[in-house]
Short mmCIF file of C-alpha atoms and ligand atoms in Angstrom, two decimals:
data_model
loop_
_atom_site.label_atom_id
_atom_site.label_comp_id
_atom_site.label_asym_id
_atom_site.label_seq_id
_atom_site.Cartn_x
_atom_site.Cartn_y
_atom_site.Cartn_z
CA MET W 880 1.09 -7.95 -14.12
CA LYS W 881 -1.06 -5.77 -12.07
CA VAL W 882 -0.02 -1.71 -11.61
CA ILE W 883 -0.50 -0.38 -8.14
CA ALA W 884 0.10 3.23 -7.76
CA HIS W 885 2.48 3.93 -4.90
CA ARG W 886 1.10 6.51 -2.78
CA GLY W 887 -1.24 7.31 -5.25
CA ALA W 888 0.16 8.63 -8.47
CA SER W 889 2.99 10.20 -6.58
CA GLY W 890 5.54 10.99 -9.27
CA VAL W 891 3.07 13.69 -10.61
CA ALA W 892 1.23 14.77 -7.70
CA PRO W 893 2.01 15.19 -3.88
CA GLU W 894 2.18 11.53 -2.35
CA ASN W 895 -1.03 10.15 -0.37
CA THR W 896 -3.09 13.08 -1.28
CA LEU W 897 -6.53 12.92 -2.63
CA ASN W 898 -5.23 14.53 -5.79
CA ALA W 899 -2.65 11.45 -6.32
CA PHE W 900 -5.39 9.02 -5.64
CA ARG W 901 -7.71 10.88 -8.01
CA LEU W 902 -5.03 10.90 -10.96
CA ALA W 903 -4.06 6.97 -10.15
CA LEU W 904 -8.08 6.16 -10.57
CA GLU W 905 -8.04 8.04 -13.74
CA SER W 906 -5.10 6.41 -15.24
CA GLY W 907 -7.10 3.15 -14.96
CA VAL W 908 -4.80 1.43 -12.27
CA HIS W 909 -5.58 -1.98 -10.81
CA GLY W 910 -4.75 -0.84 -7.10
CA ILE W 911 -3.70 2.18 -5.18
CA GLU W 912 -1.21 1.76 -2.26
CA LEU W 913 -1.21 4.32 0.80
CA ASP W 914 0.22 4.69 4.05
CA VAL W 915 -1.34 4.68 7.55
CA GLN W 916 -0.47 6.64 10.84
CA MET W 917 -2.48 7.40 13.77
CA VAL W 918 -3.42 10.91 14.98
CA ASP W 919 -5.66 11.40 18.01
CA GLY W 920 -7.16 7.81 17.45
CA VAL W 921 -7.94 8.37 13.70
CA ALA W 922 -6.16 6.57 10.81
CA ILE W 923 -4.69 9.07 8.53
CA VAL W 924 -2.74 8.69 5.22
CA ILE W 925 0.67 9.78 5.35
CA HIS W 926 3.98 7.92 4.84
CA ASP W 927 6.10 9.28 7.81
CA ARG W 928 5.61 9.32 11.60
CA TRP W 929 7.37 12.95 11.45
CA ILE W 930 4.81 15.15 9.36
CA GLN W 931 7.76 17.86 8.27
CA LYS W 932 8.68 15.86 5.18
CA THR W 933 5.20 16.03 3.29
CA THR W 934 3.53 19.00 4.95
CA ASN W 935 4.28 22.53 6.11
CA GLY W 936 3.91 21.47 9.66
CA THR W 937 6.25 19.72 12.26
CA GLY W 938 5.78 17.21 14.72
CA LEU W 939 5.19 13.72 15.39
CA THR W 940 1.98 12.06 14.43
CA LYS W 941 1.49 10.48 17.73
CA GLU W 942 1.81 13.89 19.45
CA ILE W 943 -0.24 16.12 17.29
CA SER W 944 -4.08 16.82 17.17
CA LEU W 945 -6.09 15.83 14.29
CA GLU W 946 -7.11 19.69 14.22
CA TYR W 947 -3.50 20.87 13.66
CA LEU W 948 -2.96 18.37 11.16
CA ARG W 949 -5.91 19.51 9.30
CA THR W 950 -4.78 23.00 9.11
CA LEU W 951 -1.60 21.86 7.04
CA ASP W 952 -0.70 21.73 3.25
CA ALA W 953 0.11 18.25 2.22
CA GLY W 954 0.86 19.80 -1.18
CA GLY W 955 -1.04 21.88 -3.73
CA GLY W 956 -3.15 23.27 -1.04
CA GLN W 957 -4.47 19.84 -0.09
CA LYS W 958 -4.96 18.41 3.42
CA VAL W 959 -3.66 15.05 4.75
CA PRO W 960 -6.71 12.94 4.22
CA THR W 961 -8.08 10.58 6.70
CA LEU W 962 -8.28 6.74 5.70
CA LYS W 963 -12.11 7.08 5.71
CA GLU W 964 -11.93 9.96 3.08
CA VAL W 965 -9.59 7.98 0.82
CA LEU W 966 -11.88 4.96 0.76
CA ILE W 967 -14.82 7.25 0.11
CA LEU W 968 -13.13 8.70 -2.99
CA ILE W 969 -11.91 5.29 -4.34
CA ASN W 970 -15.40 3.59 -3.56
CA GLY W 971 -14.48 0.32 -4.82
CA GLY W 972 -12.93 1.75 -8.12
CA CYS W 973 -9.86 -0.36 -7.64
CA ILE W 974 -8.01 -2.51 -5.28
CA VAL W 975 -6.74 -0.57 -2.23
CA ASN W 976 -3.45 -1.64 -0.39
CA ILE W 977 -3.55 -0.15 2.87
CA GLU W 978 -0.01 -0.26 4.54
CA MET W 979 -0.27 0.12 8.40
CA LYS W 980 2.93 2.17 9.61
CA ALA W 981 1.92 2.84 13.04
CA PRO W 982 2.02 0.21 15.93
CA GLY W 983 -1.31 -0.07 17.30
CA CYS W 984 -3.55 1.25 14.40
CA GLU W 985 -5.12 -2.05 13.56
CA LEU W 986 -8.53 -1.34 15.46
CA ALA W 987 -8.88 2.18 13.78
CA VAL W 988 -8.14 0.46 10.51
CA MET W 989 -10.50 -2.25 10.81
CA ALA W 990 -13.22 0.12 11.80
CA ASP W 991 -12.56 1.94 8.18
CA ILE W 992 -12.38 -1.32 6.43
CA ASP W 993 -15.55 -2.50 7.71
CA TYR W 994 -17.49 0.98 6.99
CA ALA W 995 -15.66 0.31 3.24
CA LEU W 996 -17.41 -3.17 3.19
CA GLN W 997 -20.67 -2.26 4.67
CA GLU W 998 -21.20 1.25 3.28
CA LEU W 999 -19.33 1.53 0.15
CA ASN W 1000 -18.65 -0.29 -2.84
CA PHE W 1001 -15.65 -2.42 -1.71
CA SER W 1002 -15.51 -6.19 -1.66
CA TYR W 1003 -12.89 -8.36 0.36
CA ASP W 1004 -11.06 -9.01 -2.64
CA GLN W 1005 -10.47 -5.43 -3.42
CA LEU W 1006 -8.75 -4.82 0.17
CA LEU W 1007 -4.97 -5.81 0.94
CA VAL W 1008 -3.86 -4.92 4.47
CA SER W 1009 0.12 -4.56 4.56
CA SER W 1010 2.90 -3.76 6.85
CA PHE W 1011 6.40 -4.34 7.99
CA ASN W 1012 5.18 -5.05 11.33
CA HIS W 1013 4.14 -8.39 11.41
CA PHE W 1014 2.73 -8.45 14.69
CA SER W 1015 0.13 -5.82 13.49
CA LEU W 1016 -0.67 -8.06 10.68
CA GLN W 1017 -1.37 -11.08 13.17
CA THR W 1018 -3.44 -8.53 15.15
CA ILE W 1019 -5.75 -7.36 12.23
CA LYS W 1020 -6.18 -11.04 11.06
CA GLN W 1021 -7.14 -11.95 14.36
CA LEU W 1022 -9.87 -9.25 14.29
CA ASN W 1023 -11.28 -10.46 10.84
CA GLN W 1024 -10.07 -13.65 9.18
CA HIS W 1025 -11.41 -12.79 5.93
CA LEU W 1026 -8.92 -10.03 5.50
CA LYS W 1027 -6.18 -10.63 2.70
CA LEU W 1028 -2.84 -9.81 4.12
CA GLY W 1029 0.30 -8.67 2.21
CA ALA W 1030 3.53 -9.61 4.34
CA LEU W 1031 6.10 -6.84 3.61
CA THR W 1032 9.78 -7.41 3.64
CA ALA W 1033 12.55 -5.06 3.25
CA ALA W 1034 14.87 -7.93 3.52
CA LEU W 1035 15.68 -11.27 1.72
CA PRO W 1036 14.69 -13.95 4.32
CA LEU W 1037 16.86 -17.15 4.75
CA GLY W 1038 13.45 -19.12 4.01
CA TYR W 1039 12.29 -16.84 1.20
CA ALA W 1040 8.35 -16.55 1.51
CA GLU W 1041 8.24 -18.61 4.65
CA PHE W 1042 7.56 -15.98 6.96
CA ALA W 1043 4.32 -14.95 4.75
CA SER W 1044 3.04 -18.42 4.93
CA GLN W 1045 3.49 -18.53 8.47
CA LEU W 1046 1.43 -15.13 8.71
CA ASN W 1047 -1.35 -17.05 6.50
CA ALA W 1048 -0.81 -13.89 4.29
CA TRP W 1049 -2.36 -13.68 0.49
CA SER W 1050 0.88 -12.15 -0.86
CA VAL W 1051 4.58 -11.41 0.06
CA ASN W 1052 5.29 -7.63 -0.95
CA ALA W 1053 9.09 -7.30 -1.19
CA CYS W 1054 11.75 -4.83 -2.30
CA ILE W 1055 12.90 -4.74 -5.80
CA ASP W 1056 16.38 -4.86 -4.77
CA PHE W 1057 16.73 -8.37 -3.96
CA VAL W 1058 13.61 -10.15 -5.85
CA ASP W 1059 15.10 -12.97 -7.93
CA ARG W 1060 14.01 -16.19 -9.57
CA ASN W 1061 14.03 -18.09 -6.47
CA PHE W 1062 12.17 -15.74 -4.12
CA VAL W 1063 9.36 -15.53 -7.09
CA ASP W 1064 9.23 -19.26 -7.53
CA ASP W 1065 9.32 -19.97 -3.90
CA ALA W 1066 6.19 -17.27 -3.18
CA HIS W 1067 4.26 -19.04 -5.92
CA ALA W 1068 5.00 -22.58 -4.87
CA ARG W 1069 3.40 -21.54 -1.49
CA GLY W 1070 0.04 -20.11 -3.29
CA LEU W 1071 1.18 -16.45 -2.48
CA GLU W 1072 1.43 -13.62 -4.90
CA ILE W 1073 4.39 -11.57 -5.12
CA TRP W 1074 4.24 -7.69 -5.14
CA VAL W 1075 7.23 -5.77 -5.50
CA TYR W 1076 7.95 -2.15 -4.83
CA THR W 1077 8.97 0.51 -5.97
CA VAL W 1078 9.22 -0.04 -9.98
CA ASN W 1079 9.59 3.24 -11.82
CA GLN W 1080 12.01 2.54 -14.69
CA VAL W 1081 10.97 0.51 -17.63
CA GLU W 1082 13.99 -1.72 -17.66
CA ASP W 1083 12.95 -2.74 -13.92
CA ILE W 1084 9.06 -3.21 -15.29
CA GLN W 1085 10.43 -5.39 -17.98
CA ALA W 1086 12.58 -7.33 -15.50
CA MET W 1087 9.58 -7.80 -13.13
CA LEU W 1088 7.42 -9.04 -16.08
CA GLU W 1089 10.20 -11.36 -16.95
CA LEU W 1090 10.41 -12.62 -13.41
CA GLY W 1091 6.54 -13.28 -13.38
CA VAL W 1092 5.96 -11.19 -10.41
CA ASP W 1093 2.08 -10.60 -9.72
CA ALA W 1094 2.00 -6.83 -9.40
CA ILE W 1095 4.22 -3.72 -9.22
CA PHE W 1096 4.13 -0.70 -6.96
CA THR W 1097 4.89 2.65 -9.01
CA ASP W 1098 4.97 6.25 -8.45
CA TYR W 1099 4.22 6.47 -12.25
CA PRO W 1100 1.19 4.40 -13.02
CA SER W 1101 0.37 5.82 -16.33
CA ARG W 1102 4.06 4.91 -17.66
CA ALA W 1103 3.75 1.35 -16.33
CA LEU W 1104 0.30 0.91 -17.83
CA GLN W 1105 1.19 2.12 -21.20
CA TYR W 1106 4.31 0.05 -21.26
CA LEU W 1107 2.59 -2.96 -20.15
CA ASN W 1108 -0.32 -2.29 -22.69
CA GLU W 1109 2.45 -2.29 -25.56
CA ALA W 1110 3.92 -5.47 -24.33
CA SER W 1111 0.54 -7.00 -24.20
CA ALA W 1112 1.12 -8.09 -20.62
CA LEU W 1113 -2.01 -6.28 -18.89
O1 LIG Q 2460 3.71 -1.24 0.22
C1 LIG Q 2460 5.06 -1.06 -0.54
C2 LIG Q 2460 5.84 0.14 -0.01
O2 LIG Q 2460 4.97 1.42 0.05
C3 LIG Q 2460 6.52 -0.16 1.29
O3 LIG Q 2460 7.56 0.98 1.46
O4 LIG Q 2460 8.23 2.99 2.62
O5 LIG Q 2460 7.06 3.22 0.33
O6 LIG Q 2460 5.91 2.41 2.51
P1 LIG Q 2460 7.29 2.54 1.81
MG1 LIG Q 2461 3.95 2.18 1.51
#
C-alpha cells in the first residue's frame, strides 16, 4: 500500500507549503498530494478559495493579486507556493497528485505539467490529476489523453466506481468514511486503483490494508510508513 503525504507532511508542518513537501520527500513517501487554486491566472497551491484559513491575509483567491498573495505568511514565514515551484522542488522524486480545486484551472495546470514533463525529471506515471469537479477532469483529459486521472468522491455512489470508469480515470479517490469491501472490489474489477483519504490513525491504516486499498492519503507520512514497514506491507 502506497503512502501519499496529504498536503505534504501537513501534520507536522503548515499544509501545502514547501516545508511540508520537503519533509514529506525526506520521509521517503511514495507520493505527495497538493491542492490547486487560481490567482491571477497562475496555479497556486492552497486548499481553500478563501485565503484566511491558512495565511495571515484575507480574500478570495479569484479576487486577489499574485503580488498580494506573495506578501503573505502561509506558516513559519513561508509563502504560498505556485504549482510550478512545488514541481521544481519535487523534481520527479515521488508521485505528485495534483488536486484541481478551482473551476477553469485546467489550462494553467496543464502548462505546469508540460513543464514538469519536458524540463524536470517527471514521467507520466508520476503524475495523477484529481478533482471533485468531474467536468474539470473531462476537460484536462481532453487536453492530454495520456494524463492519469483520479476521480474524487466524497459520497458513496450507487454505482460504486462506475463514475470513475465513465471518466476514463486511472483511480477512484474516496473518503474513508464509506470505503468498504464492495467499493474496493468494484474499483479493482474495473481495473482502477482505489486511493483513500484521510487516513491518520493506525487503526484506520490497518483497516485500509485489510481491505486492499492501493494508497492512503495521510497527514503523518512518517507514522504511516513506519507502521507499514513493521507490518511488512510496503
Ligand atoms: O485528494 C484527497 C483529499 O485531499 C481530498 O479532500 O479537502 O483534503 O482536498 P481535501
Ligand atoms: Mg486535497
